[in-house]
CSV table of C-alpha atoms and ligand atoms in Angstrom, one decimal:
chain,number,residue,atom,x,y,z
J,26,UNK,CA,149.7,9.3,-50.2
J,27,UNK,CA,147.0,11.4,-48.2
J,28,UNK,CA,143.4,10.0,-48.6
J,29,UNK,CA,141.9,11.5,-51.4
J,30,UNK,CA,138.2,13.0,-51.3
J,31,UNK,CA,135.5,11.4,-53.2
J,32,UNK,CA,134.3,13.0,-55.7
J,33,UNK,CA,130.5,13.5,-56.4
J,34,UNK,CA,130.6,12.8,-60.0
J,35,UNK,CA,131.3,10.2,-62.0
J,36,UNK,CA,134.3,9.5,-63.2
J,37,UNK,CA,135.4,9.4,-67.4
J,38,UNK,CA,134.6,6.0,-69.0
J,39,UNK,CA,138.2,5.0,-70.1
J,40,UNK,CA,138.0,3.1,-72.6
J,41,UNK,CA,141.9,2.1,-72.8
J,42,UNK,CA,146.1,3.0,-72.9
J,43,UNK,CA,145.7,4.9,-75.9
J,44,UNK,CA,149.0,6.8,-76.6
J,45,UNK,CA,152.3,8.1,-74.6
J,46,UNK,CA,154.3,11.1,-75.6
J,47,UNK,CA,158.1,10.9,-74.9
J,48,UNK,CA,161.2,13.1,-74.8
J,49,UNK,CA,163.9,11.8,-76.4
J,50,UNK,CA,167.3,13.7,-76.9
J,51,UNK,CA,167.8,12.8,-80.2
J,52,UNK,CA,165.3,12.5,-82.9
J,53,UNK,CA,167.1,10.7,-85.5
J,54,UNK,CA,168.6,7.7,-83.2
J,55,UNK,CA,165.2,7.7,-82.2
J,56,UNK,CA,163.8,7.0,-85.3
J,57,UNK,CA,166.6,4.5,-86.0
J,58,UNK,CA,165.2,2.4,-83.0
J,59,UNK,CA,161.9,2.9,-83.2
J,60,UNK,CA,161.3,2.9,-87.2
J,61,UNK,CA,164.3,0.9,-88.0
J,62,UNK,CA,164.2,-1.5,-85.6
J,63,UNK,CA,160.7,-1.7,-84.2
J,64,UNK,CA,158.8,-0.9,-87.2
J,65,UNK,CA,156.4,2.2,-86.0
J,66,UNK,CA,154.6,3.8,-88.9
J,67,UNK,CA,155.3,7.2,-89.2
J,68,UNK,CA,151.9,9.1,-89.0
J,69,UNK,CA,153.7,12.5,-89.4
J,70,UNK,CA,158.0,14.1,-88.5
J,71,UNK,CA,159.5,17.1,-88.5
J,72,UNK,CA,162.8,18.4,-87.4
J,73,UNK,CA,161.8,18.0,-83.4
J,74,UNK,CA,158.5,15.3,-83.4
J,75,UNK,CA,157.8,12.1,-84.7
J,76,UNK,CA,153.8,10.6,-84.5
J,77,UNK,CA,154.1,6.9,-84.5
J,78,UNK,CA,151.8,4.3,-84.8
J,79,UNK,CA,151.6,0.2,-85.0
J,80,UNK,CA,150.0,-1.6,-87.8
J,81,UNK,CA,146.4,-2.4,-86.4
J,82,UNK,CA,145.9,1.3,-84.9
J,83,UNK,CA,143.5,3.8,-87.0
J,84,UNK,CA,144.0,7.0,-84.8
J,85,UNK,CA,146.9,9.3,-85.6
J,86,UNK,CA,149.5,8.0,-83.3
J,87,UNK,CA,150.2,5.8,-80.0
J,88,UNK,CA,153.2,7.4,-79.4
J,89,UNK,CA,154.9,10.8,-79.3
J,90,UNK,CA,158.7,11.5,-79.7
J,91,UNK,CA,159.9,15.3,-79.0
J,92,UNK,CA,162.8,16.2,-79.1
J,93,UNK,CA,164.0,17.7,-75.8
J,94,UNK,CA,166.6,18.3,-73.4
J,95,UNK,CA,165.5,16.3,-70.3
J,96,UNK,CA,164.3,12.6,-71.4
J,97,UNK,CA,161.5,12.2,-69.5
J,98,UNK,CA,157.9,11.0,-69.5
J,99,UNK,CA,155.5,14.2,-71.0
J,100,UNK,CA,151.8,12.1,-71.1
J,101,UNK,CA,149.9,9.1,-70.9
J,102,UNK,CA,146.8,9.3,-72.5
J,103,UNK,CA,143.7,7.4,-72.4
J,104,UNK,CA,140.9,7.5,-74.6
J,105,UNK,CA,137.5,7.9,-73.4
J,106,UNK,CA,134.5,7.1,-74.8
J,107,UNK,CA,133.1,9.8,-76.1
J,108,UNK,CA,134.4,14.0,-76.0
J,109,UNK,CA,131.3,14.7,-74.0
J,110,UNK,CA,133.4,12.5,-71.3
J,111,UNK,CA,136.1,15.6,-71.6
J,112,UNK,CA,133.6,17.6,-68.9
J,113,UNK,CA,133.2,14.7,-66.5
J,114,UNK,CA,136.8,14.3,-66.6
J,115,UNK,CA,137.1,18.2,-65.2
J,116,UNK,CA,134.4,17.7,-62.9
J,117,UNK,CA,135.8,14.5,-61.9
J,118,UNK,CA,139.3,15.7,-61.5
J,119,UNK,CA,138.4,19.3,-60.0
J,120,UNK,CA,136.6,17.5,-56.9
J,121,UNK,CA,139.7,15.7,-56.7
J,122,UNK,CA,141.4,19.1,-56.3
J,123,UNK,CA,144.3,18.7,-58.9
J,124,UNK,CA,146.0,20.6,-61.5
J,125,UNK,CA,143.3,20.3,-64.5
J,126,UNK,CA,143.7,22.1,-68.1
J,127,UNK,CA,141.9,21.8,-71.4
J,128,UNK,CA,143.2,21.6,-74.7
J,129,UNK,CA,142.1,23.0,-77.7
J,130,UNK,CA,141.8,20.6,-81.1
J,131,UNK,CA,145.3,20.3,-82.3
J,132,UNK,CA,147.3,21.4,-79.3
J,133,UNK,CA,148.3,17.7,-80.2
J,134,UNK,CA,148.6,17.3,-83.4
J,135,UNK,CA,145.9,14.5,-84.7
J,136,UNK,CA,143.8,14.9,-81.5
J,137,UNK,CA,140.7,16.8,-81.0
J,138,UNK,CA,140.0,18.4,-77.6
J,139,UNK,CA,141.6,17.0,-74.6
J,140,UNK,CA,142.0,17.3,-71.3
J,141,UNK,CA,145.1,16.8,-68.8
J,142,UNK,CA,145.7,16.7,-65.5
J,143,UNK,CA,148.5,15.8,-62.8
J,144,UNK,CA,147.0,12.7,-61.4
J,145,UNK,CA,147.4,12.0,-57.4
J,146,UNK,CA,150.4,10.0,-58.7
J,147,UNK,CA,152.0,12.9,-59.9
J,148,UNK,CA,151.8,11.5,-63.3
J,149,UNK,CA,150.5,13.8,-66.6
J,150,UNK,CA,147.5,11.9,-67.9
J,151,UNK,CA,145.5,13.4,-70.9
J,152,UNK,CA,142.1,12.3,-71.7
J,153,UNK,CA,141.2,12.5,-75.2
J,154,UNK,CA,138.3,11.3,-77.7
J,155,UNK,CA,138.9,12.6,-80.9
J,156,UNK,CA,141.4,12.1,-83.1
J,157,UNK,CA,142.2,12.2,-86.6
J,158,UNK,CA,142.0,8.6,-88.6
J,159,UNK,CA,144.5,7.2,-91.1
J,160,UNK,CA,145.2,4.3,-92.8
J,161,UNK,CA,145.1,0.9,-91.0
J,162,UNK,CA,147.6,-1.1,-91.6
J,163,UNK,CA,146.3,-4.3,-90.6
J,164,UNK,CA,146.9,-6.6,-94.1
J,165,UNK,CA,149.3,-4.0,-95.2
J,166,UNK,CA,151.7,-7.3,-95.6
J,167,UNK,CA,153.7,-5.4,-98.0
J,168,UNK,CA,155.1,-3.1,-95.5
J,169,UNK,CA,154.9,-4.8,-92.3
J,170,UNK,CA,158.6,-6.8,-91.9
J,171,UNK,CA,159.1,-9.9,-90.0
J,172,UNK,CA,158.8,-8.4,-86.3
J,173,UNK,CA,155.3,-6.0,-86.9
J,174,UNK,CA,153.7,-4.4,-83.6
J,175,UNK,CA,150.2,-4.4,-84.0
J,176,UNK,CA,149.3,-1.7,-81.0
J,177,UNK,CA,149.6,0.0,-77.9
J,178,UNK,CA,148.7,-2.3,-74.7
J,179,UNK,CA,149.7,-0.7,-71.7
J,180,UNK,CA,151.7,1.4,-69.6
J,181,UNK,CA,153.9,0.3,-66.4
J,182,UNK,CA,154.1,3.0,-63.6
J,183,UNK,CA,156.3,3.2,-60.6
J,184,UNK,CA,154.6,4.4,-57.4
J,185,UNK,CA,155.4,4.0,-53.7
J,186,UNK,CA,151.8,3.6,-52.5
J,187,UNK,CA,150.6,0.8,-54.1
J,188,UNK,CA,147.2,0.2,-52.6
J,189,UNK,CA,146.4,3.9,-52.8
J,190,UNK,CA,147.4,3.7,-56.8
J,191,UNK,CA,145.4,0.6,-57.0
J,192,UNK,CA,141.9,2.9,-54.9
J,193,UNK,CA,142.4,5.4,-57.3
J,194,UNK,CA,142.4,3.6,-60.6
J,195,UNK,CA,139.4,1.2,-58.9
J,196,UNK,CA,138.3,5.2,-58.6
J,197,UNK,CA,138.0,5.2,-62.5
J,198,UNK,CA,136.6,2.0,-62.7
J,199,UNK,CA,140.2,0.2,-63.5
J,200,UNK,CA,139.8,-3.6,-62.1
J,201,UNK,CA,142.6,-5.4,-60.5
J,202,UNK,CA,143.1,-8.5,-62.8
J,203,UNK,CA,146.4,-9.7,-61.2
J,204,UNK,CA,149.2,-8.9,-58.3
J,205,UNK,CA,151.7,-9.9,-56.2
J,206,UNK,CA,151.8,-9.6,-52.1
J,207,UNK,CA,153.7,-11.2,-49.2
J,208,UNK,CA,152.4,-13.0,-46.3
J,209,UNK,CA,152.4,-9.7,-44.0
J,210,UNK,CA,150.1,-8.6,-46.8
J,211,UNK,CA,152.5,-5.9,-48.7
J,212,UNK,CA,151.7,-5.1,-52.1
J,213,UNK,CA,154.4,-5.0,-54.2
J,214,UNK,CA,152.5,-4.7,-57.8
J,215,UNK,CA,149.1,-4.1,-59.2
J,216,UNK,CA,148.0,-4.9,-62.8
J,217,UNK,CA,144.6,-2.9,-63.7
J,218,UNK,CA,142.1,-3.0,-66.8
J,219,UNK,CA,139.5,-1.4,-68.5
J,220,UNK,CA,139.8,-3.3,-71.9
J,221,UNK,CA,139.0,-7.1,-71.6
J,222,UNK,CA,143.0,-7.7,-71.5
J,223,UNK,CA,145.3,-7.7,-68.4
J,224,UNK,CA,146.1,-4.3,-68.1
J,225,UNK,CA,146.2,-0.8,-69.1
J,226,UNK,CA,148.2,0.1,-66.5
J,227,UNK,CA,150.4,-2.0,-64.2
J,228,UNK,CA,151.1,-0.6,-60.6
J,229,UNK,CA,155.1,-1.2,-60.0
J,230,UNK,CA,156.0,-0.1,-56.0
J,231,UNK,CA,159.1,1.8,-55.7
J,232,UNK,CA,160.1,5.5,-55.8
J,233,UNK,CA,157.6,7.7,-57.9
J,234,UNK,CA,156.0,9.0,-59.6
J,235,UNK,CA,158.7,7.5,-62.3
J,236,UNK,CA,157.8,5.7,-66.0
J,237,UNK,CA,159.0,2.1,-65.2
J,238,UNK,CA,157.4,1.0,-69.2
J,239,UNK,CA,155.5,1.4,-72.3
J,240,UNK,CA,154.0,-1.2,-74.2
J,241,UNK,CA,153.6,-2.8,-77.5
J,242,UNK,CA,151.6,-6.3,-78.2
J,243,UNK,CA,152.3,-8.0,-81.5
J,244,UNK,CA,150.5,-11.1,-82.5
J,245,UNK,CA,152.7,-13.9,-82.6
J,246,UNK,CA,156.2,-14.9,-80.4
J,247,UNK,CA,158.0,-14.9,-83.6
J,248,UNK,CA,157.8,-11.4,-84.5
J,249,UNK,CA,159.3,-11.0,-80.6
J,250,UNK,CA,162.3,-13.2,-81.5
J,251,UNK,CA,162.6,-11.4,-85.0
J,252,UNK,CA,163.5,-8.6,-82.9
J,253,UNK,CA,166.0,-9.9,-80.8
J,254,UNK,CA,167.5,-11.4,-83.8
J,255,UNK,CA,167.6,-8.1,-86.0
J,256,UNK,CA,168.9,-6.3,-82.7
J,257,UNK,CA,171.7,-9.0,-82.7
J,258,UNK,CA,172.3,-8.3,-86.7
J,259,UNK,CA,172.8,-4.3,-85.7
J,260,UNK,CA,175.2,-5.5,-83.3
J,261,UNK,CA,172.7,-4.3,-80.9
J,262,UNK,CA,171.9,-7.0,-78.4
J,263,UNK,CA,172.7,-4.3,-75.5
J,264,UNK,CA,169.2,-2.5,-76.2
J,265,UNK,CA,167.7,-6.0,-75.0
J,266,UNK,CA,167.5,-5.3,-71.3
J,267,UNK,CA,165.5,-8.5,-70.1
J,268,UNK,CA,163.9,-11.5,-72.1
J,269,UNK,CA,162.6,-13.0,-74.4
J,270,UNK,CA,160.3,-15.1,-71.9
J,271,UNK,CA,157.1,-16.2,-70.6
J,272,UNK,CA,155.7,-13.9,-67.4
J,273,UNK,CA,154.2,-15.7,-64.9
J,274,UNK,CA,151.5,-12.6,-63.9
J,275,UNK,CA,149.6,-12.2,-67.6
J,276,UNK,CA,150.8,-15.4,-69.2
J,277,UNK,CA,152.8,-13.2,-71.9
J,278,UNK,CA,155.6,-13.7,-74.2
J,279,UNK,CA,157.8,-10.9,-72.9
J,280,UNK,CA,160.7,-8.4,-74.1
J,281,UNK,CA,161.9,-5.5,-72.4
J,282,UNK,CA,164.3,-2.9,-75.1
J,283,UNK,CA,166.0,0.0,-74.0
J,284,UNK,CA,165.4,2.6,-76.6
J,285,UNK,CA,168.8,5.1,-77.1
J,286,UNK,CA,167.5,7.5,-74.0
J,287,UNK,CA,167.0,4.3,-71.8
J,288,UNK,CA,163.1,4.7,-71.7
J,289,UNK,CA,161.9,0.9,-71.2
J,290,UNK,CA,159.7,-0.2,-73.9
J,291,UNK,CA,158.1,-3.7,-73.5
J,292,UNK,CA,156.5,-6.2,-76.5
J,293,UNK,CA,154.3,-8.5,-75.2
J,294,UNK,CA,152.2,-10.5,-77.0
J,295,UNK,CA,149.6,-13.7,-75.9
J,296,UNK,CA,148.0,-12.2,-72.2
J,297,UNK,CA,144.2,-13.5,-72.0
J,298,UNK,CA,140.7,-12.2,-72.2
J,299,UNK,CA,139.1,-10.6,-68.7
J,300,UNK,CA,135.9,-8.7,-69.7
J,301,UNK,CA,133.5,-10.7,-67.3
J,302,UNK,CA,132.7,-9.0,-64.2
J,303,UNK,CA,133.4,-12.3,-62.1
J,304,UNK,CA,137.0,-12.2,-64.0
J,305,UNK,CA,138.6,-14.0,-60.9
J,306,UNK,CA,141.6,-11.9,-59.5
J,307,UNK,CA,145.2,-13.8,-60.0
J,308,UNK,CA,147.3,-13.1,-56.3
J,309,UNK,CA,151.0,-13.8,-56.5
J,310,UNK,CA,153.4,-14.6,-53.4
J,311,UNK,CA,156.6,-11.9,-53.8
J,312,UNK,CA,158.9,-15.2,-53.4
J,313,UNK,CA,157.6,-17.2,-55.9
J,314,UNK,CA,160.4,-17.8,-58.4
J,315,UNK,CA,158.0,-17.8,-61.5
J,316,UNK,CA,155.8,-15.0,-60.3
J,317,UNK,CA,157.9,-12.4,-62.6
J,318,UNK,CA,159.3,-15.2,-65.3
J,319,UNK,CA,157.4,-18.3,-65.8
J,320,UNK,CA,160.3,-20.4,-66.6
J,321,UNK,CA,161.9,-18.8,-63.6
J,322,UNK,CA,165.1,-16.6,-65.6
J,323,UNK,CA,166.7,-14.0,-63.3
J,324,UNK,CA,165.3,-10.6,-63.4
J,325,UNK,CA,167.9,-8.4,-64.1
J,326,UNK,CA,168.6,-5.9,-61.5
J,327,UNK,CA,168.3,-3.1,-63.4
J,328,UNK,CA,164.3,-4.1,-64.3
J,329,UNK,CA,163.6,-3.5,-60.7
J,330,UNK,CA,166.3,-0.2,-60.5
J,331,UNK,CA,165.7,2.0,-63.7
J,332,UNK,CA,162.6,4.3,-64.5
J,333,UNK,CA,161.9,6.9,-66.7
J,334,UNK,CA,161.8,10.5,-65.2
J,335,UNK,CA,157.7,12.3,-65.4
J,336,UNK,CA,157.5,16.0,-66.4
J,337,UNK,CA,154.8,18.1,-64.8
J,338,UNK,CA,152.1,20.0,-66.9
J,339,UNK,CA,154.5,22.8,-66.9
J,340,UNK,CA,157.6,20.2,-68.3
J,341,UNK,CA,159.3,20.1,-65.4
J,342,UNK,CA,160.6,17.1,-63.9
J,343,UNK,CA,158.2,16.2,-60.6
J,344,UNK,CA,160.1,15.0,-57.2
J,345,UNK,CA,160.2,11.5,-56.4
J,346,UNK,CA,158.4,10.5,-53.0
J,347,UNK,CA,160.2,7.6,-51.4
J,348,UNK,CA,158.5,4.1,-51.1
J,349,UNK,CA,158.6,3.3,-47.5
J,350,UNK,CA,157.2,-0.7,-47.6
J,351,UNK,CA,159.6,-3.5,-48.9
J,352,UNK,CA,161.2,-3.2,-52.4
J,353,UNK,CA,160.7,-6.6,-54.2
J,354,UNK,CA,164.0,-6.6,-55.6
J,355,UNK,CA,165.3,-6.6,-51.9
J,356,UNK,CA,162.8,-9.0,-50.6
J,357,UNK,CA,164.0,-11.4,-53.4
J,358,UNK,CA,166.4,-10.9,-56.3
J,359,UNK,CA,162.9,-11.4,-58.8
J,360,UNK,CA,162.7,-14.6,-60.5
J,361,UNK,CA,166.2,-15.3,-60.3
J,362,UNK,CA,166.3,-18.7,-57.9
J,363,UNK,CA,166.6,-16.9,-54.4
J,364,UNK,CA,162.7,-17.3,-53.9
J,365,UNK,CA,161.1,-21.1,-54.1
J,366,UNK,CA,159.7,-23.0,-57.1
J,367,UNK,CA,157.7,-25.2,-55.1
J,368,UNK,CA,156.2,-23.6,-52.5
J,369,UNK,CA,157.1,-25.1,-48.7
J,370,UNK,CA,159.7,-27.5,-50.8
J,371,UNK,CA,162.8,-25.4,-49.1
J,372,UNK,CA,165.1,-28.6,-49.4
J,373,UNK,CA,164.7,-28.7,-53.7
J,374,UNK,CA,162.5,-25.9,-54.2
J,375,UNK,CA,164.9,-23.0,-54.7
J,376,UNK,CA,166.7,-22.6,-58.4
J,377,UNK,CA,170.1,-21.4,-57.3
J,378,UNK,CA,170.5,-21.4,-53.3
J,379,UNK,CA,167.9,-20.0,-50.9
J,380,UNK,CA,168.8,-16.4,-49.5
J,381,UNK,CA,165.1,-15.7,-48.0
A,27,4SX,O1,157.2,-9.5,-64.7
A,27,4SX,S1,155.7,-9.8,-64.6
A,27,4SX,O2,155.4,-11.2,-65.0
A,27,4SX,O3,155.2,-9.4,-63.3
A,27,4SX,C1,154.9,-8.7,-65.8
A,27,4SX,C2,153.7,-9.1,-66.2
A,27,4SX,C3,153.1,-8.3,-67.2
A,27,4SX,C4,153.7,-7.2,-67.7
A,27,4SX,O4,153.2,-6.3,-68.6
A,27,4SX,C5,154.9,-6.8,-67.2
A,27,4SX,O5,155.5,-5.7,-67.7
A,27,4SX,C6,155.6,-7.6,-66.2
A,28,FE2,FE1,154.4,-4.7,-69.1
């Protein structure tokens, strides 16, 4: 990615992942998976959209489903911290010299003014403030079955650049809390923050710009297994791509679904706290076995493979550029015993056979 100019102005204050809007092909399998099976509230549905939300969030939704013919990524949006940020995100953006639109209140529905952009990613980010409040669900008990999502944590972006990803987020004041590298000093992922968790948005190298996740935290591992479980009751264990386990980068409990248009969804739940400014930065080696899974489980090819198409501010599907370093899943197969458990211990150290 060309070097980008430095803008004069500061950037918005993002505050966090706040929502994604997603088109699906088919609203009411949709619903079936998300609703049925994951447990979204619905905030508001008609015929072609469908405003979800999980149990602890307040603001109208954290995730958009519209009906469409392509399914593709159509926003990320972070929240900022106040709508007066709105103008320092078009002064920020303009000096950057990309596509940059306002919205009026309600071009959304439930969100105030806004502002989106195509990123230097090639990604559609909106920033937004306000939005319309409803009901928390937090001790809603009553309603909330056995697997509840209690919000949005994150979203997982495929890039080829990683490092120039990684200076533009540090560009909006995103910190690096963990990654993972090789001895020739490739980067082949990037987790960044601006709440006091792991990330708001993780860096994944490969083609892009492409969706590689979206994700959900939930406050307990059991309400992960009750998922797999009623996935398994539907007769539906095929929408569980990867997981349950433990990651080695964030320390969470981890499930990757497949929703019915194959967009990645992720529940996560159990990462830790990184809000101090000395928050000391976690630096993974690509062949470590446990980097990706903890307990060292394969990583299913298709984690490394599959991606979600991004749409342009216009909704058009936006060209992949190439990544031209390594790919991790050729480097090593993931976590899945090609790459060591104990560093420099090649005689025992390698789960299934050594192939690097
Ligand atoms: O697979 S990793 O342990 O690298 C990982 C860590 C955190 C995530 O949110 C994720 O999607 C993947
Ligand atoms: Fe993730």
């Amino acid at each position: 990615m060309p070097a980008l100019p430095t803008p004069s102005v500061t950037p918005p204050d993002v505050i966090r992942a706040a929502y994604a809007e997603l088109i699906v092909s088919d609203i009411a399998a949709s619903r079936a998976f998300y609703v049925g099976v994951l447990g979204l509230v619905v905030t508001y549905e008609d015929d072609d959209t469908l405003y979800l939300r999980a149990f602890e969030e307040y603001l109208h939704h954290s995730l958009i489903l519209r009906r469409g013919p392509v399914p593709a990524l159509a926003a990320l949006a972070y929240r900022v911290r106040s709508a007066g940020e709105l103008d320092a995100a078009v002064a920020y953006y303009e000096q950057l010299g990309v596509r940059v639109e306002r919205r009026a209140a309600g071009a959304t529905r439930g969100v105030g003014e806004a502002v989106r952009i195509e990123d230097p990613l090639g990604f559609p980010i909106e920033f937004f403030y306000d939005s319309e409040h409803v009901e928390r669900f937090t001790r809603r008990y009553d309603v909330q079955g056995a697997g509840a999502i209690s919000r949005l944590d994150h979203f997982n972006i495929v890039t080829p650049d990683v490092p120039a990803a990684r200076d533009y987020y540090e560009g909006l004041g995103f910190r690096v809390s963990e990654d993972i590298k090789d001895d020739e000093d490739v980067v082949y992922a990037a987790w960044m923050h601006r709440k006091a968790t792991v990330h708001d948005v993780a860096l994944t190298g490969g083609d892009g710009p492409r969706m590689h996740h979206i994700a959900f935290a939930t406050h307990e591992r059991s309400q992960i297994l009750h998922l797999c479980d009623h996935l398994g009751a539907l007769r539906q264990s095929d929408r569980i791509e990867r997981g349950p386990g433990r990651h080695g980068v964030s320390n969470a409990f981890y499930l990757y679904l497949l929703d019915p248009d194959g967009h990645r969804i992720e529940i996560y739940t159990h990462d830790y706290y990184t809000g101090d400014p000395d928050n000391p930065v976690v630096t993974w080696d690509v062949h470590d076995n446990q980097r990706r899974d903890w307990w060292g489980n394969p990583v299913v090819p298709s984690w490394y493979a599959n991606a979600s198409t991004v749409l342009d501010l216009d909704g058009e599907p936006v060209a992949l550029t190439h990544r031209t370093e390594a790919r991790e899943s050729e480097v090593t197969i993931g976590a899945d015993g090609f790459s060591y458990t104990r560093k420099n211990d090649a005689e025992l150290g390698f789960k299934l056979g050594s192939q690097v």
